[in-house]
Structures are given as structure tokens and as C-alpha cells.
PDB file of C-alpha atoms and ligand atoms in Angstrom:
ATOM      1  CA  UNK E 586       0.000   0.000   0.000  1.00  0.00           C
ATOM      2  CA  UNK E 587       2.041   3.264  -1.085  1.00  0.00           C
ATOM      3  CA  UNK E 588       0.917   6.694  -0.585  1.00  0.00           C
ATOM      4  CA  UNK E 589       2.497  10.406  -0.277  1.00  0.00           C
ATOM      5  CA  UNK E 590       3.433  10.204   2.833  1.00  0.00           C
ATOM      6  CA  UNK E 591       2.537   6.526   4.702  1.00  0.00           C
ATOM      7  CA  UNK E 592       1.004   8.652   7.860  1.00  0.00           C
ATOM      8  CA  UNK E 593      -2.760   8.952   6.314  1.00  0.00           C
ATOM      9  CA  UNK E 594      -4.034   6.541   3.786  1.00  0.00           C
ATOM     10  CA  UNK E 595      -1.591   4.151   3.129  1.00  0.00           C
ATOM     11  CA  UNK E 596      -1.136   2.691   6.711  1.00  0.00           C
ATOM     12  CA  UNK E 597      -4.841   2.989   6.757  1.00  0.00           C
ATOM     13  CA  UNK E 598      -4.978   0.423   3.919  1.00  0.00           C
ATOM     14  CA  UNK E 599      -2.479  -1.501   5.571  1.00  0.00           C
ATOM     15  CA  UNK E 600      -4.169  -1.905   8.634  1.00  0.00           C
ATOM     16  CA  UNK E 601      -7.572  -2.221   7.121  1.00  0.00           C
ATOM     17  CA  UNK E 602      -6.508  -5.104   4.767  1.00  0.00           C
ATOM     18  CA  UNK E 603      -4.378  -6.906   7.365  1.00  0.00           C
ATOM     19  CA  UNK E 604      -7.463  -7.121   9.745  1.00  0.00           C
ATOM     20  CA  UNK E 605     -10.019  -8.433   7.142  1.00  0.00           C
ATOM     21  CA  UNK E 606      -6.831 -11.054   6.231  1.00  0.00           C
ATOM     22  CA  UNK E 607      -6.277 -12.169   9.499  1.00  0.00           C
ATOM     23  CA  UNK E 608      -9.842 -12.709  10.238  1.00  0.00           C
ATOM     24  CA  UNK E 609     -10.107 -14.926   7.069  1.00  0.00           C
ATOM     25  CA  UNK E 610      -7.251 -16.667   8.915  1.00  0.00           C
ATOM     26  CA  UNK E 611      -4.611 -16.357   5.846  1.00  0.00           C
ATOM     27  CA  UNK E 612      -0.835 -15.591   6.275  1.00  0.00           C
ATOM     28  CA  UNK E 613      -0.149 -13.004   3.835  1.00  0.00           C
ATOM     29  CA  UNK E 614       2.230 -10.149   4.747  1.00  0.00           C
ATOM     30  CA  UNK E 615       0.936  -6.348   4.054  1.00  0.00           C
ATOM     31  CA  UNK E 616       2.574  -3.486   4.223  1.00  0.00           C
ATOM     32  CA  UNK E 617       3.005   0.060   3.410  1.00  0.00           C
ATOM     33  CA  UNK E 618       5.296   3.149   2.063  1.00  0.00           C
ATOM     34  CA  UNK E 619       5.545   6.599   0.673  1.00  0.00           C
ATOM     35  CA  UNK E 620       6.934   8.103  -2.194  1.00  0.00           C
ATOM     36  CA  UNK E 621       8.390  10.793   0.022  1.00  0.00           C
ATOM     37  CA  UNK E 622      10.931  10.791   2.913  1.00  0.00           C
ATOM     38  CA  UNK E 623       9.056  13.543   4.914  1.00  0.00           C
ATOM     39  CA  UNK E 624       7.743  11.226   7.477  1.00  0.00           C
ATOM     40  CA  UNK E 625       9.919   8.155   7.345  1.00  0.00           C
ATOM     41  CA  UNK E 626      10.535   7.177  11.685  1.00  0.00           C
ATOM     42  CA  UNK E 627       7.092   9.043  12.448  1.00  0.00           C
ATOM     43  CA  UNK E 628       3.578   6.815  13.496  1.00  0.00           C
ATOM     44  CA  UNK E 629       0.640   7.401  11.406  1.00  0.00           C
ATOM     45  CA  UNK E 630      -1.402  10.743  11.676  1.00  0.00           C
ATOM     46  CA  UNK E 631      -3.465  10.729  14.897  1.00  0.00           C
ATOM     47  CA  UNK E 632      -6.513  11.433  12.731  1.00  0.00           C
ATOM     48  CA  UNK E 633      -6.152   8.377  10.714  1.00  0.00           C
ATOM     49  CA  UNK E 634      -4.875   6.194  13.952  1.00  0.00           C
ATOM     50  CA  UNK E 635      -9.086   7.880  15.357  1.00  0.00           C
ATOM     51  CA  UNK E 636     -11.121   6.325  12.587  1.00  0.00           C
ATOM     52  CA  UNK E 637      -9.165   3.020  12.125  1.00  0.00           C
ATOM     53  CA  UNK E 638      -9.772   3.068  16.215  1.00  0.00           C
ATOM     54  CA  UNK E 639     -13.205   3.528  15.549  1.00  0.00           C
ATOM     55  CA  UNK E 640     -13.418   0.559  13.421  1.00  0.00           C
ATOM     56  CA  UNK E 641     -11.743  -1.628  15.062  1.00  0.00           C
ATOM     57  CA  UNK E 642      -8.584  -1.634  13.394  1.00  0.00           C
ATOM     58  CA  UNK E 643      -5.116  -0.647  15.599  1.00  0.00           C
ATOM     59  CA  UNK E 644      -3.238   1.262  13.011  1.00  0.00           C
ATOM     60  CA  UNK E 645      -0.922   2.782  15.793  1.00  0.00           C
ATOM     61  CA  UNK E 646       2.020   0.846  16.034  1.00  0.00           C
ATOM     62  CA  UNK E 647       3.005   1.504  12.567  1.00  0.00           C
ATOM     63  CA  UNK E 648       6.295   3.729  11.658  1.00  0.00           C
ATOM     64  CA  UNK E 649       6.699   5.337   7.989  1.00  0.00           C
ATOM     65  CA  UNK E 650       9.069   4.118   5.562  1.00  0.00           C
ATOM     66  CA  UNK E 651       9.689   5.054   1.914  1.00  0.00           C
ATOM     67  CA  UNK E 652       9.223   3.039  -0.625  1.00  0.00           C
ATOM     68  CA  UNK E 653      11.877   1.352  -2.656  1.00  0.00           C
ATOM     69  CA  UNK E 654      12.256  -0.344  -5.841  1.00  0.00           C
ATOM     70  CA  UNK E 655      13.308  -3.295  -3.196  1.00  0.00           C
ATOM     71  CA  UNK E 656       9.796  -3.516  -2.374  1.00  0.00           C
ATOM     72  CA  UNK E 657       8.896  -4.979  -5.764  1.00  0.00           C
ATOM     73  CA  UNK E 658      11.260  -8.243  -4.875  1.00  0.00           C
ATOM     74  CA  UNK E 659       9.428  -8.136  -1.831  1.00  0.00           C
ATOM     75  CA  UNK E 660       5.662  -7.932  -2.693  1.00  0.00           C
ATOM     76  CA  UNK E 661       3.635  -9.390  -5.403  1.00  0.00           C
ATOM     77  CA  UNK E 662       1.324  -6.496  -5.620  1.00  0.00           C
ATOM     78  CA  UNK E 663       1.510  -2.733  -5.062  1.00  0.00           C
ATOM     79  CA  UNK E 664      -1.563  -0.517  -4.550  1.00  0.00           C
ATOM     80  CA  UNK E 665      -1.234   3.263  -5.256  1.00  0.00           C
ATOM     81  CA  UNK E 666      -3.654   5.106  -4.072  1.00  0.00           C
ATOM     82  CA  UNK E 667      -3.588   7.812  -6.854  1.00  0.00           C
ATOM     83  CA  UNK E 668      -2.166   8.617 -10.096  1.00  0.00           C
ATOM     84  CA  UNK E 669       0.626  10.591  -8.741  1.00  0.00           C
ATOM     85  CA  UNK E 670       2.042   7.596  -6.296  1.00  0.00           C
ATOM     86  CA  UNK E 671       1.451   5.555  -9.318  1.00  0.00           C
ATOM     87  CA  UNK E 672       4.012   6.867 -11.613  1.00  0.00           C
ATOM     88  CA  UNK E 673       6.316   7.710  -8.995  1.00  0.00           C
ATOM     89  CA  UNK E 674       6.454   3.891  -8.022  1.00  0.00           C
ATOM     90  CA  UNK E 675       6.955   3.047 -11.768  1.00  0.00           C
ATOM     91  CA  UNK E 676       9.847   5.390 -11.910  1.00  0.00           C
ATOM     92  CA  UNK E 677      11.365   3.273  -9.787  1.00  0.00           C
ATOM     93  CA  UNK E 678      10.694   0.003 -11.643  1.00  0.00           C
ATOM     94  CA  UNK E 679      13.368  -2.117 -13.336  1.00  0.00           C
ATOM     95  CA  UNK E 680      11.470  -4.381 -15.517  1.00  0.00           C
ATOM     96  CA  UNK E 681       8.381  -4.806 -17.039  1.00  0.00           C
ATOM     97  CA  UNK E 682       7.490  -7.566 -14.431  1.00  0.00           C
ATOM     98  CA  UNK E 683       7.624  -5.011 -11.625  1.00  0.00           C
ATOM     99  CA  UNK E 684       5.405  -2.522 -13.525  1.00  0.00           C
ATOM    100  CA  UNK E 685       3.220  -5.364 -14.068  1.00  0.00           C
ATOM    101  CA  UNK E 686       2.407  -5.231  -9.604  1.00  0.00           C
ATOM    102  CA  UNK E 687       1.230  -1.948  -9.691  1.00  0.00           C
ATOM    103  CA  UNK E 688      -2.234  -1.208  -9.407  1.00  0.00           C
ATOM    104  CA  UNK E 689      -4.541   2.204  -8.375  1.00  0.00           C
ATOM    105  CA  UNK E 690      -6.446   0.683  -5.073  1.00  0.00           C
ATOM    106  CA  UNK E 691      -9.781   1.872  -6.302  1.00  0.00           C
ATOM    107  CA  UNK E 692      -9.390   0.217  -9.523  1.00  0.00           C
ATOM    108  CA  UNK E 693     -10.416  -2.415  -7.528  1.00  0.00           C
ATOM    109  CA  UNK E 694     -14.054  -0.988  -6.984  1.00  0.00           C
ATOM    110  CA  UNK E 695     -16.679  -1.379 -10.021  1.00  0.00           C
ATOM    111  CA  UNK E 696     -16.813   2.292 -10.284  1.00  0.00           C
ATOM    112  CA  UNK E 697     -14.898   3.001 -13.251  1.00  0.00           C
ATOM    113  CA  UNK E 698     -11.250   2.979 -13.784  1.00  0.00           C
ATOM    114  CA  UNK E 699      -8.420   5.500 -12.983  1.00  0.00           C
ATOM    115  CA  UNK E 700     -10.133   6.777  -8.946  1.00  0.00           C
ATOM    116  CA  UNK E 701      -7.941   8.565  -6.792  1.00  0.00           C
ATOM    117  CA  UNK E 702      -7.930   7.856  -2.800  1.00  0.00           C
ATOM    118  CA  UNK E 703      -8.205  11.552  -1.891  1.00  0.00           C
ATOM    119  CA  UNK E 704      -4.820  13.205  -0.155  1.00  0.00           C
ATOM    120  CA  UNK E 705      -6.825  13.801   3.634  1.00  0.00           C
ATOM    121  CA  UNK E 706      -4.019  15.618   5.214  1.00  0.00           C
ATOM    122  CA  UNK E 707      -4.688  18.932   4.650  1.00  0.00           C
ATOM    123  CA  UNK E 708      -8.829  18.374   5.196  1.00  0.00           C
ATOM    124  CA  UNK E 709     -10.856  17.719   8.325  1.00  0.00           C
ATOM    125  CA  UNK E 710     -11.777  14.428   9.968  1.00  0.00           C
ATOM    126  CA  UNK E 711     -14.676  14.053   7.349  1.00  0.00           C
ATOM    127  CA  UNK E 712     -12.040  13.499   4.672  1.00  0.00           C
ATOM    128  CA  UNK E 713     -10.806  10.532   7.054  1.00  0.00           C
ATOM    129  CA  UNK E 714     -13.854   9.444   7.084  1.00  0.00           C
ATOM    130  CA  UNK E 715     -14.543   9.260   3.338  1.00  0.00           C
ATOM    131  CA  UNK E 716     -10.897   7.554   2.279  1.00  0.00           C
ATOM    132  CA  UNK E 717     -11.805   4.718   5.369  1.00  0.00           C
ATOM    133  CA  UNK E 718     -15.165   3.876   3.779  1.00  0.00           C
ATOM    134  CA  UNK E 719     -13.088   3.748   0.291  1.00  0.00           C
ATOM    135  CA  UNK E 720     -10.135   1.550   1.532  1.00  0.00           C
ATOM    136  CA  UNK E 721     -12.555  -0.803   3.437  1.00  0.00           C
ATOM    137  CA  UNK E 722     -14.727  -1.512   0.508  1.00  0.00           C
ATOM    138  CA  UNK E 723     -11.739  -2.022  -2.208  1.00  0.00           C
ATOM    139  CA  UNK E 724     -10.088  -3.926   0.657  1.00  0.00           C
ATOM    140  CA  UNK E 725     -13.352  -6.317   1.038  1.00  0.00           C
ATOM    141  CA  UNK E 726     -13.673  -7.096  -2.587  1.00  0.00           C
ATOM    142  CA  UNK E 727      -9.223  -7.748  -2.274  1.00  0.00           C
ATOM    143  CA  UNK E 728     -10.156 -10.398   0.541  1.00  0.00           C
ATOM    144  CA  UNK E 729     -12.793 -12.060  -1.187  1.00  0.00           C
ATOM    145  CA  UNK E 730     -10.762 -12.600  -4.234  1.00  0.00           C
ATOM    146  CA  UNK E 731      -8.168 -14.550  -2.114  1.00  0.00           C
TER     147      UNK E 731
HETATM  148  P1  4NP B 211      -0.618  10.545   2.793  1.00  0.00           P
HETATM  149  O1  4NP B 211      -0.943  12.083   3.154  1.00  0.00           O
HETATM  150  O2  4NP B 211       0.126  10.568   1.477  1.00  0.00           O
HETATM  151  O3  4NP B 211      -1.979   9.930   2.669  1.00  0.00           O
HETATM  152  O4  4NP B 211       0.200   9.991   3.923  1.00  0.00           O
HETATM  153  C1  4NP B 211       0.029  13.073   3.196  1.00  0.00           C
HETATM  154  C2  4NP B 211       0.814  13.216   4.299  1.00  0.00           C
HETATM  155  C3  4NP B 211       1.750  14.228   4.354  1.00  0.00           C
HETATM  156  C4  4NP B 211       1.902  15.098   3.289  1.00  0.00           C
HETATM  157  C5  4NP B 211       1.118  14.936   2.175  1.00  0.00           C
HETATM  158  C6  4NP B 211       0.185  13.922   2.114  1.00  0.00           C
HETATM  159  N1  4NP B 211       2.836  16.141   3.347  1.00  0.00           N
HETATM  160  O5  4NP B 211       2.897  16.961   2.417  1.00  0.00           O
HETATM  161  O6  4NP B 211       3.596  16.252   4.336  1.00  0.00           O
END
């Protein structure tokens, strides 16, 4: 899961698509990174560590890394949230079977192709809100397809 910064929406995705796999009792590994340094040592925004609280989800224990092009020997798919993280993470790529692992999140949603998670960080909690109602449901039709 790679965002901007991996303290809003990215290690909400993480910790909303770790819970739903755990529950389904799998052992897959998720995890999450920025494009940009900015944040890398810090935990998630308190904002996003609220609504995953609220759902049951305990997003606080996570600490911000940026992403690397490392990260596509270690994962077999990477979500971007938007456009922007999208071709930043294919800048990095060294091959065509690393571009191949990169996906937009939301492209997982029947909605049409090409939807961005919206950036929350300069918003209010209501933006929070929205992106956790958009992870969970992409991250519910992930889960089902595993
Ligand atoms: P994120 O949100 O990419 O969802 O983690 C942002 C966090 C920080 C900044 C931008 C977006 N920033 O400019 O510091």
C-alpha cells in the first residue's frame, strides 16, 4: 500500500486489509510506504490512527518508511492510491514484471477505472472518514478474491 506520505491513507490500507486477512485466517504479509521521505521514523497521523480506532482496526504501532524499488522483490502487488504515487512507483521500476504489480487501489471498486484515494491531510476528519469507507470496501472485494 504506497501513498504520499505513509502517515494517512496508506497505513490505513495496511491496517484495514491486514485485519479483514487475518480474520479470514490467511498468512499473507501487508505493508506500506511513501513516495516521500518527509515522514519516514514518524507513526501514522493521529486522525487516521481515530477512525481506524473507531473501526476496530489498531493502526498505531506503525512507523513510515519510503518506498523502494526493493519492495517490488518483496511484494507481489503494489496498490497506489492515486495517479501521482502511481508513476512515482513506476519510476522506480526495473522491468516490465515489476510494472506489471502496480495497481490504483480503487481500480479495484466497479466504479470506473483511474479513482484517486483523496490526499486527507490537509482536510478535516470528514475526509478521514470518506478515504476509510473507500479503503474498506476495495479492501473487502481484495479479501474475497483470495
Ligand atoms: P498521505 O498524506 O500521502 O496519505 O500519507 C500526506 C501526508 C503528508 C503530506 C502529504 C500527504 N505532506 O505533504 O507532508
Amino acid at each position: 500500500m504506497v501513498c504520499l506520505g505513509n502517515i494517512c491513507r496508506s497505513p490505513l490500507a495496511e491496517g484495514v486489509l491486514q485485519e479483514k486477512i487475518n480474520r479470514k485466517g490467511l498468512d499473507i504479509k501487508v505493508d506500506s510506504a511513501g513516495t516521500g521521505s518527509w515522514h519516514v521514523g514518524q507513526g501514522p497521523d493521529l486522525r487516521a490512527v481515530a477512525i481506524a480506532k473507531k473501526y476496530g482496526v489498531d493502526i498505531s504501532h506503525q512507523q513510515a518508511r519510503q518506498f523502494s524499488a526493493t519492495d517490488f522483490d518483496d511484494f507481489d502487488i503494489i496498490y497506489a492510491m492515486d495517479g501521482s504515487n502511481l508513476s512515482d512507483i513506476v519510476s522506480l521500476a526495473r522491468s516490465n514484471e515489476d510494472i506489471e504489480k502496480v495497481r490504483l487501489i480503487l481500480d479495484e471498486l466497479n466504479i470506473g477505472n483511474n479513482n484517486y484515494v483523496p490526499d486527507p491531510y490537509y482536510g478535516g476528519d470528514e475526509g478521514f472518514e470518506k478515504v476509510y469507507e473507500l479503503l474498506d470496501a476495495a479492501c473487502e472485494i481484495i479479501t474475497k478474491e483470495m
